[in-house]
Tab-separated table of C-alpha atoms in Angstrom:
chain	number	residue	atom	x	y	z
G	1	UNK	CA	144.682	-57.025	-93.452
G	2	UNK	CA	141.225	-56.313	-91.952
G	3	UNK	CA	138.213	-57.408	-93.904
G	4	UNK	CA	137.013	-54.945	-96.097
G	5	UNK	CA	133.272	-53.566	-95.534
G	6	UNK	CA	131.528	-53.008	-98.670
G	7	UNK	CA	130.168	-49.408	-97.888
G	8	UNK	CA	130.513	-46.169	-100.038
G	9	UNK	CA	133.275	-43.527	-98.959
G	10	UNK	CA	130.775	-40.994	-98.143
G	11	UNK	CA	128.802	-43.064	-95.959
G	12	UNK	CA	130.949	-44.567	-93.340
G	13	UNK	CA	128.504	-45.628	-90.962
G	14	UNK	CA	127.408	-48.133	-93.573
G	15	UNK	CA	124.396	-46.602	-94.271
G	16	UNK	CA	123.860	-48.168	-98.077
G	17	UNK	CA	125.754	-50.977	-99.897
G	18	UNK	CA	128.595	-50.357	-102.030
G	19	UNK	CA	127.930	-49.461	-105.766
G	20	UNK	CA	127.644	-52.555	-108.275
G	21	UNK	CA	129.362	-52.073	-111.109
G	22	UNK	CA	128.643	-54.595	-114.326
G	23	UNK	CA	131.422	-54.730	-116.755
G	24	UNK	CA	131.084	-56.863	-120.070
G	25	UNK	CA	133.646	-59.452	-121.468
G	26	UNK	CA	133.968	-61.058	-124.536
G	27	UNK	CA	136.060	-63.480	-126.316
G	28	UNK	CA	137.785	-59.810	-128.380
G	29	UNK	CA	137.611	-58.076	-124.900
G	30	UNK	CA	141.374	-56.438	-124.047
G	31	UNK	CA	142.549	-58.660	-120.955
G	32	UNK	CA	144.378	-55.586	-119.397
G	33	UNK	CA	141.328	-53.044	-119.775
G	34	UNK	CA	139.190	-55.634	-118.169
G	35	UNK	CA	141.038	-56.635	-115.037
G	36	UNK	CA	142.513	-53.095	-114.887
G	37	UNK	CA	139.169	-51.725	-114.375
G	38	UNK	CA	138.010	-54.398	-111.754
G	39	UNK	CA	141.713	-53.700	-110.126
G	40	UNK	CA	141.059	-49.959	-109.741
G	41	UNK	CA	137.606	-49.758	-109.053
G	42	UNK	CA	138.037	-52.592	-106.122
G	43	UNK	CA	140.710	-50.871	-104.733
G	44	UNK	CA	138.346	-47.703	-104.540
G	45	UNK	CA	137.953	-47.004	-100.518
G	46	UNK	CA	140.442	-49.522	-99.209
G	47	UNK	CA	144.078	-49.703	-100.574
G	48	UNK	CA	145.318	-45.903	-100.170
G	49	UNK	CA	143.454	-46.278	-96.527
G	50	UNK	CA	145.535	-50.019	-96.137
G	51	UNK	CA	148.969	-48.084	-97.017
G	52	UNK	CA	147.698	-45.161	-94.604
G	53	UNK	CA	146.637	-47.233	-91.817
G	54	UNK	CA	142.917	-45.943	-92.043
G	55	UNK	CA	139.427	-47.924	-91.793
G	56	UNK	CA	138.990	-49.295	-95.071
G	57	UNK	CA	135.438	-49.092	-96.801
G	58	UNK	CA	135.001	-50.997	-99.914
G	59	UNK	CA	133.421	-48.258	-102.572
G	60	UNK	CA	132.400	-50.440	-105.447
G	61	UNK	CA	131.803	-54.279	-106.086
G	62	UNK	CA	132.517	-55.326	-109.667
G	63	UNK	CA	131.323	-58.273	-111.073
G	64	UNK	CA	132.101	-60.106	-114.912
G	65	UNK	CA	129.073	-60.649	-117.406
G	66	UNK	CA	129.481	-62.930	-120.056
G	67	UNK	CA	127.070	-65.110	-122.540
G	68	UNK	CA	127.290	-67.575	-120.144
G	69	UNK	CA	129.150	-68.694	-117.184
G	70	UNK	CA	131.605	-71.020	-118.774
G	71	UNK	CA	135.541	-69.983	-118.246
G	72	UNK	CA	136.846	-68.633	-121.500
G	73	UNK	CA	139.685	-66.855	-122.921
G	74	UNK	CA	139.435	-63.287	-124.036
G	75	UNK	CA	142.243	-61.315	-125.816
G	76	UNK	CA	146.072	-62.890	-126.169
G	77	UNK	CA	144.588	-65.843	-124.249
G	78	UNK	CA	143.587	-64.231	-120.899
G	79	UNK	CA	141.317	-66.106	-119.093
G	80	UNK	CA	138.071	-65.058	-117.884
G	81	UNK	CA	135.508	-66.623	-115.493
G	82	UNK	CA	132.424	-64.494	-115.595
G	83	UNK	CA	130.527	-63.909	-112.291
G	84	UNK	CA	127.185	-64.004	-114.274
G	85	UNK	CA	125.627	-64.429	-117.766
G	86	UNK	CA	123.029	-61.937	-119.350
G	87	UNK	CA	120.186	-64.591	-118.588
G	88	UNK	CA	121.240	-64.196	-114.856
G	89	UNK	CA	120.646	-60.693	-115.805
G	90	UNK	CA	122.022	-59.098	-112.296
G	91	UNK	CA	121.732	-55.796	-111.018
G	92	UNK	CA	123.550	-53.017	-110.867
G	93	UNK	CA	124.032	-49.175	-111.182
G	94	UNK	CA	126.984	-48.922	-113.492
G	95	UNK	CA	127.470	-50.974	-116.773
G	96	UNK	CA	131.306	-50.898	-118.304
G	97	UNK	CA	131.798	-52.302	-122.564
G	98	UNK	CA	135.380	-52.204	-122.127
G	99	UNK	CA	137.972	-52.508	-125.326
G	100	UNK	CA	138.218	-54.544	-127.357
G	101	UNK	CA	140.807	-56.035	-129.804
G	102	UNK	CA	139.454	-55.311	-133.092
G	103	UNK	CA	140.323	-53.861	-136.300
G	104	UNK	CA	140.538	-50.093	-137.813
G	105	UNK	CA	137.639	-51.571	-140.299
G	106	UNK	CA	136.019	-54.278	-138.347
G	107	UNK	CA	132.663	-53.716	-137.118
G	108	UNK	CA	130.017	-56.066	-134.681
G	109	UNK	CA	127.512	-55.851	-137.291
G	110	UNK	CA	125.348	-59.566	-136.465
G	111	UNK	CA	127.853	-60.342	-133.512
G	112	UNK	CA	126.421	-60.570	-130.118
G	113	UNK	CA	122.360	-59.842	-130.561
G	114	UNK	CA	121.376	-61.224	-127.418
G	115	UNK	CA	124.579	-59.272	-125.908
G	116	UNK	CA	123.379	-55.923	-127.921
G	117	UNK	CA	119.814	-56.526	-127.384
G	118	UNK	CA	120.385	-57.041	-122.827
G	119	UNK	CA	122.929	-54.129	-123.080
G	120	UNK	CA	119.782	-51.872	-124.378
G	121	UNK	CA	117.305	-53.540	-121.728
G	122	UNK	CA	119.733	-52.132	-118.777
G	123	UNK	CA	119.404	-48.276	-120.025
G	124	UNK	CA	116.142	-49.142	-120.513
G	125	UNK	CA	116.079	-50.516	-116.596
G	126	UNK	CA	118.137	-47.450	-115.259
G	127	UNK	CA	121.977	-48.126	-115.612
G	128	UNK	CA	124.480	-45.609	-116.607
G	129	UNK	CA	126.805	-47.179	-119.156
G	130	UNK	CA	130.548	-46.115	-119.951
G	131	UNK	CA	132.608	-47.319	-122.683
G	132	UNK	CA	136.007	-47.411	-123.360
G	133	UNK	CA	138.259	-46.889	-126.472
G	134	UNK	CA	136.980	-49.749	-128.505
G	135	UNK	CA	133.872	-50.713	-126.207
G	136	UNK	CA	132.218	-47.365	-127.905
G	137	UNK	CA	132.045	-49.689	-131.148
G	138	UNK	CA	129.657	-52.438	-129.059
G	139	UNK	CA	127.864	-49.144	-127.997
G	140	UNK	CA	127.052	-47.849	-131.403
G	141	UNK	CA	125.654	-51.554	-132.289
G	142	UNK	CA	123.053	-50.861	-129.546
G	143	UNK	CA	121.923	-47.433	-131.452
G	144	UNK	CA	121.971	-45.936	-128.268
G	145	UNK	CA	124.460	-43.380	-129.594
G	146	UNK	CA	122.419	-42.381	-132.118
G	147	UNK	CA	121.575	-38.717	-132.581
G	148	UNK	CA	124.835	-37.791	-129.422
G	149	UNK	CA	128.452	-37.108	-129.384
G	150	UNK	CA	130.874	-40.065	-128.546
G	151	UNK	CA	134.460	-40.680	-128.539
G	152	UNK	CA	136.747	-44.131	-129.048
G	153	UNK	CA	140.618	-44.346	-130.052
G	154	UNK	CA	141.129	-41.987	-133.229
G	155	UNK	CA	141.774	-45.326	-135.141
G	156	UNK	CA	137.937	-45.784	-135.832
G	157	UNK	CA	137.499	-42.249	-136.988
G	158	UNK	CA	136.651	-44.304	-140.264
G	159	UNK	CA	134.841	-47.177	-139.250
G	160	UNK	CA	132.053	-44.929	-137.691
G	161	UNK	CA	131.841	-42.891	-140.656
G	162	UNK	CA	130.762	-45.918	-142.623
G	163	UNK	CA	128.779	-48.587	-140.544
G	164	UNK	CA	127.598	-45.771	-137.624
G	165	UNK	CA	126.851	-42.174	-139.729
G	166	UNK	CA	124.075	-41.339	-136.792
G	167	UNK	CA	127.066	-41.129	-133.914
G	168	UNK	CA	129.111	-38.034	-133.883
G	169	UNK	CA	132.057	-38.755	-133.784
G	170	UNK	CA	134.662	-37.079	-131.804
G	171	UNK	CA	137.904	-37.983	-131.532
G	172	UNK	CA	139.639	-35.228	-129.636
G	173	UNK	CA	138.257	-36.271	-126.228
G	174	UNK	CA	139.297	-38.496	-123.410
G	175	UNK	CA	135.772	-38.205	-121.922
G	176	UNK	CA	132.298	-37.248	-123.849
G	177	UNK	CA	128.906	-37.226	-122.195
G	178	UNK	CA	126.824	-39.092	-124.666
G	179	UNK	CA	123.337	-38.051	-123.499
G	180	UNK	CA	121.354	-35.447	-122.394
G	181	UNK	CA	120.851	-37.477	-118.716
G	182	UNK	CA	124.588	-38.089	-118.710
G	183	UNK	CA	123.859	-41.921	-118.008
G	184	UNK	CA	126.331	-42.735	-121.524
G	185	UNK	CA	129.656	-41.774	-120.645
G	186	UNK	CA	132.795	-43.144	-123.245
G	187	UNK	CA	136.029	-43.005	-122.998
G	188	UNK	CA	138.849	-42.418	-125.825
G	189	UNK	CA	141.962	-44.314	-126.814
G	190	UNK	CA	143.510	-47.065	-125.110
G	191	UNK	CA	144.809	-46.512	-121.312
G	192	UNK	CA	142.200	-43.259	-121.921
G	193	UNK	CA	140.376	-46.138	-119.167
G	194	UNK	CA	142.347	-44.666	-116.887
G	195	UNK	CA	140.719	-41.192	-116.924
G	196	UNK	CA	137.290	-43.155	-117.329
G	197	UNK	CA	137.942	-44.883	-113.857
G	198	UNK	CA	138.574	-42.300	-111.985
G	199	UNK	CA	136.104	-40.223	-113.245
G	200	UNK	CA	133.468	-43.257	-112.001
G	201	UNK	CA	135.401	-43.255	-108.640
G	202	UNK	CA	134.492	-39.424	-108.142
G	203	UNK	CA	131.241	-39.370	-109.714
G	204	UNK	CA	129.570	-42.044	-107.735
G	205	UNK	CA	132.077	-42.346	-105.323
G	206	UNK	CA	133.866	-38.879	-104.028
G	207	UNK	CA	136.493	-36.736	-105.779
G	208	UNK	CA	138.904	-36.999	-102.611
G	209	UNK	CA	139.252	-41.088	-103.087
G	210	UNK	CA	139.677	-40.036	-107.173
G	211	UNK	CA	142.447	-38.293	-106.426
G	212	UNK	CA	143.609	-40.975	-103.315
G	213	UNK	CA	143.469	-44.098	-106.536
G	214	UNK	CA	145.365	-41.519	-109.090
G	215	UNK	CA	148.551	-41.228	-106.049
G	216	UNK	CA	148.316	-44.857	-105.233
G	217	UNK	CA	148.133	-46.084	-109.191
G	218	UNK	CA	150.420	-43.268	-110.299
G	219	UNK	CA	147.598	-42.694	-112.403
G	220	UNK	CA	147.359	-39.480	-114.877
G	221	UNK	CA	144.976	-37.633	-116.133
G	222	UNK	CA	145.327	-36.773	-119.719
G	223	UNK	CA	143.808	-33.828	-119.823
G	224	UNK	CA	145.824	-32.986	-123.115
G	225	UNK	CA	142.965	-35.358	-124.596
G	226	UNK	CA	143.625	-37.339	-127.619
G	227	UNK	CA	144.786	-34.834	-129.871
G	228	UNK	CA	148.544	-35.182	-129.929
G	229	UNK	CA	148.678	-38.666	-129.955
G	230	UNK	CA	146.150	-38.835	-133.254
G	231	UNK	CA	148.200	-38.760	-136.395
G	232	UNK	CA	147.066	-35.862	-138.857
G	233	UNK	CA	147.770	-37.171	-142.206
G	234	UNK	CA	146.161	-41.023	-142.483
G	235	UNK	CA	145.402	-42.992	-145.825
G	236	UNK	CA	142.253	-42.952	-146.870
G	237	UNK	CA	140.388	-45.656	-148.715
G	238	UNK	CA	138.629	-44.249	-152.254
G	239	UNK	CA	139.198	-45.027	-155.655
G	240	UNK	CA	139.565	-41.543	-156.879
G	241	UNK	CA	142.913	-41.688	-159.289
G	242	UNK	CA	143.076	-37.841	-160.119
G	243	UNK	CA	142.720	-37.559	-156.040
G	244	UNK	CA	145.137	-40.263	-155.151
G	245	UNK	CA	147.925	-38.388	-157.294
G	246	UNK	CA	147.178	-35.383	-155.661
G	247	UNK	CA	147.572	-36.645	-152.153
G	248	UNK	CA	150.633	-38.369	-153.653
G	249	UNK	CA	152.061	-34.966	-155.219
G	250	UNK	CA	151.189	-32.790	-152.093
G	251	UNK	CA	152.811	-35.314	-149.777
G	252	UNK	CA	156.485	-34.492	-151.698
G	253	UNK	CA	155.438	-30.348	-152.385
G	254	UNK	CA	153.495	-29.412	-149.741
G	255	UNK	CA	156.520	-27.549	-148.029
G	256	UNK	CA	156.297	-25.106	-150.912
G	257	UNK	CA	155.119	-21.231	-151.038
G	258	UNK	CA	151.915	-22.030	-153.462
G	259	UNK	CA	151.500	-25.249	-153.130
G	260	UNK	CA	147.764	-25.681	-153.656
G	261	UNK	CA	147.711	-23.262	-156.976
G	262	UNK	CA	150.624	-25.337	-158.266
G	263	UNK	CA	148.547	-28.644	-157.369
G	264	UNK	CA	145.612	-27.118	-159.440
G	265	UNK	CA	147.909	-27.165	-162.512
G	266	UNK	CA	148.991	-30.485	-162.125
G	267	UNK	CA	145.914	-31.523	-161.454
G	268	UNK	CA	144.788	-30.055	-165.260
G	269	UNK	CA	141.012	-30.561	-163.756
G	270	UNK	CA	139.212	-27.089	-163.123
G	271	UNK	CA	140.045	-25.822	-159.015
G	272	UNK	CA	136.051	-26.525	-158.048
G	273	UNK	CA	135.880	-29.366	-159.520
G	274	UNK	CA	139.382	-30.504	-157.834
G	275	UNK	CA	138.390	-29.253	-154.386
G	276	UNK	CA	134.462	-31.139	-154.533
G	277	UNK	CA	136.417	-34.204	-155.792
G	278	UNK	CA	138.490	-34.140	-153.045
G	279	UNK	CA	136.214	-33.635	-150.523
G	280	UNK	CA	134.295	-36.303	-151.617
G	281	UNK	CA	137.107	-38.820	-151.771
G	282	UNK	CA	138.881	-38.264	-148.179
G	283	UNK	CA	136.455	-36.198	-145.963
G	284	UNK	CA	138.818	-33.265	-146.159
G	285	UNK	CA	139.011	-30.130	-148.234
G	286	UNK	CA	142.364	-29.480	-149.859
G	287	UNK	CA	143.571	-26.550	-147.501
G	288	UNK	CA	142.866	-28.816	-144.465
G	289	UNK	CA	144.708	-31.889	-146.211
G	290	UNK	CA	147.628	-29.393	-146.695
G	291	UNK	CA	147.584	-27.788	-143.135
G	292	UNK	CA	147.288	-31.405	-141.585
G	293	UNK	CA	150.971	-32.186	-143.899
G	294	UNK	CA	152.616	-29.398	-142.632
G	295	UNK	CA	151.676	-30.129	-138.844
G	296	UNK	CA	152.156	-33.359	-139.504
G	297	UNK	CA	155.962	-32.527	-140.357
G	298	UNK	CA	155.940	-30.519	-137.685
G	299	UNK	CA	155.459	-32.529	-135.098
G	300	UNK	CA	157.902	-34.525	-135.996
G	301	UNK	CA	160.707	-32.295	-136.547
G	302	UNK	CA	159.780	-31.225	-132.834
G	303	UNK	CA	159.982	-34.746	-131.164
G	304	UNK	CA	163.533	-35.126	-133.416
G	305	UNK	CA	165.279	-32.018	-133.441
G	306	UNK	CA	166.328	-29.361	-130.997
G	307	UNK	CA	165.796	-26.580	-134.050
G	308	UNK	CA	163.951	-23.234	-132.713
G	309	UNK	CA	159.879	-23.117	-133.416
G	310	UNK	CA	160.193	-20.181	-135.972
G	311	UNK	CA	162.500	-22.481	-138.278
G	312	UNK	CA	160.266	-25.295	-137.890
G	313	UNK	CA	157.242	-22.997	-138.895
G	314	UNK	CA	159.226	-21.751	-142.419
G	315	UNK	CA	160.806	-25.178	-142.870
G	316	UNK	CA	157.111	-26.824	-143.085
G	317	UNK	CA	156.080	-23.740	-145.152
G	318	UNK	CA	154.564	-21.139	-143.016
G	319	UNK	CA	156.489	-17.664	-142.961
G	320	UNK	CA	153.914	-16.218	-140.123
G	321	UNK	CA	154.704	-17.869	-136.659
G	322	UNK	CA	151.614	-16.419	-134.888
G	323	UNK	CA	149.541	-18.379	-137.660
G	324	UNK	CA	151.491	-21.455	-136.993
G	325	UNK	CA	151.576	-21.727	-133.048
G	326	UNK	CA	147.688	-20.919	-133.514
G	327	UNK	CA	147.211	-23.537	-136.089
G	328	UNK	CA	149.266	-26.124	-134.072
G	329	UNK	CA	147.208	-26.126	-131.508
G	330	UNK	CA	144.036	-26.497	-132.666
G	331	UNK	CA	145.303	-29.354	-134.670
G	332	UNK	CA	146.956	-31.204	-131.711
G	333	UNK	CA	145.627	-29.505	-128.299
G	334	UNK	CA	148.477	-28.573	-127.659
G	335	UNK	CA	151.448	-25.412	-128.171
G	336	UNK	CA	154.575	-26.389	-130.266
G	337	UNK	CA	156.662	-25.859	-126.853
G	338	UNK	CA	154.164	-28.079	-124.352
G	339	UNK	CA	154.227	-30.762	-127.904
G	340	UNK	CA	157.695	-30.913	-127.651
G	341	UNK	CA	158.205	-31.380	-123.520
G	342	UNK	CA	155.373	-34.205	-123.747
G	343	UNK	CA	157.303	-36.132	-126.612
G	344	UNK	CA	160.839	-35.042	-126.325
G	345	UNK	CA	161.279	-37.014	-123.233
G	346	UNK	CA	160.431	-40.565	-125.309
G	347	UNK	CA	163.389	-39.282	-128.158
G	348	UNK	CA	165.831	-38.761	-125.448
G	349	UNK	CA	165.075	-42.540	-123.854
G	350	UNK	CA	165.541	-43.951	-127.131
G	351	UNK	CA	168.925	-42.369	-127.352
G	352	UNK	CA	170.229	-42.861	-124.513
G	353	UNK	CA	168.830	-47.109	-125.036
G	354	UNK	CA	170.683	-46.910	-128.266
G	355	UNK	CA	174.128	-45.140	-127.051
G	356	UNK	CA	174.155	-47.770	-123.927
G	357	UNK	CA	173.454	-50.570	-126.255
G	358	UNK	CA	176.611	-48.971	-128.839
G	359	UNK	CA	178.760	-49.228	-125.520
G	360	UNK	CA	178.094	-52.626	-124.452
């Protein structure tokens, strides 16, 4: 294979240096995030044009900062050499916190300072700084986010509710544009780094090689954003007792014609003060904790059953189809029938796994 020249896709002729691209590893960095990212964004410019027989024209050159330059091991025992440490403090144009393993309730509150406090420095110098799924989290420590819109995995709906009340948190998207100068980008759930990478490769590369690394990867985009994937109904942590028996007694009833006025009597609290109590406790109101049951049934009676919508919608308590299909998707992004084609497919493997496995 022909050495690779490190010049951008839209400037053949070599006419500027290809783009430098930071990206930030830690001992609780995600292994496959981090060399996925370098993989991709390497292969911007030359592999599809290797495969094609074209001249190849490296797009970007990715290097590894660390706290230092010793070899370490980041999550499930990777290894990682860096290429530089933050006192090397090296250029670039494009700054990447990738995810990291860490918990639904674990913040970086006191972790990294020197990290936190370099990561602000590079805004400050110019950089435009994406984050992925759990990267947003190191983000937020910077207060960077604060005041702006910004996504992660739907897991830490909850953890930047409590340590990081100035971010808006969204968790619908795969991509949100975090500032007014579009220089914070993050990225959503998990392989959501996927739609993050190519969306560098056509912003400061073209769209054309975007597309070229999406054939070549088998890459998709999800533009069905988070939403289906995110579980509706989630336990939340308060020590309520009137609320936690109603969230018990609306988890067995909420299938029922009436189910909130019969909660109310069970209850035996006044309805205001139910509904501010329960607000309080889990975030919700009571008609959205209800709605998110029902879907929440629904979606599951759609990736396990082959039963029409319109019995789904009056088995999970809603007589009115229109108001069902319409409440569906704004609760997942998507219809019942595009739900049920996207999930269907992952039922049907597990059957046929499990009828193989009864034959042999």
């Amino acid at each position: 294979m022909p050495l690779i020249e490190e010049i951008p896709v839209d400037k053949p002729d070599g006419g500027r240096e290809s783009v430098k691209v930071l990206i930030v590893a830690v001992e609780q960095t995600a292994g496959s995030a981090l060399y996925g990212m370098v993989d991709v964004l390497m292969a911007a410019g030359n592999l599809w044009q290797a495969m094609a027989g074209e001249p190849e024209h490296r797009m970007f050159h990715v290097d590894i900062v660390a706290l230092d330059r010793a070899p370490f091991r980041c999550g499930h025992g990777i290894p990682v050499i860096p290429d530089f440490s933050i006192t090397d403090n090296p250029g670039g144009e494009i700054l990447i916190l990738p995810e990291l393993w860490l918990g639904p309730d674990e913040s970086l509150h006191g972790q990294y300072p020197a990290l936190i406090a370099w990561i602000k420095r590079k805004f400050q110098e110019g950089i435009t700084i994406y984050s992925a799924c759990s990267g947003t989290v190191m983000l937020a420590e910077t207060g960077l986010l604060n005041g702006y819109e910004a996504t992660s995995h739907w897991g830490y709906q909850d953890l930047f509710r409590k340590y990081y009340p100035e971010v808006h948190f969204q968790a619908q998207p795969n991509l949100v544009f975090s500032d007014p100068s579009a220089r914070i980008v993050t990225a959503g759930g998990a392989t959501s780094w996927h739609d993050l990478a190519l969306h560098i490769i056509a912003r400061h590369g073209s769209p054309g090689e975007a597309l070229r690394i999406a054939k070549v990867y088998l890459l998709k985009w999800h533009e069905e954003s988070q939403l289906p994937f995110t579980p509706l109904v989630r336990r939340s942590l308060h020590g309520d007792s009137v609320v936690r028996h109603c969230e018990t007694w609306l988890a067995e009833h909420f299938r029922e014609n009436g189910a909130l006025q019969k909660l109310v009597e069970v209850s035996d609290i006044p309805e205001r003060s139910l509904k501010r109590r329960f607000k309080a406790a889990t975030g919700h109101t009571l008609i959205e904790h209800l709605h998110n049951l029902r879907v929440e049934e629904a979606k599951k009676m759609l990736e396990t059953t082959h039963s029409p919508v319109a019995e789904i919608s009056a088995a999970v308590g809603y007589e009115d189809i229109s108001f069902f299909r319409a409440l569906f998707r704004r609760l997942t992004g998507l219809t019942p029938g595009q739900y049920r084609r996207l999930f269907q497919p992952i039922l049907r493997d597990g059957e046929q796994k499990k009828s193989y496995e009864q034959v042999v």
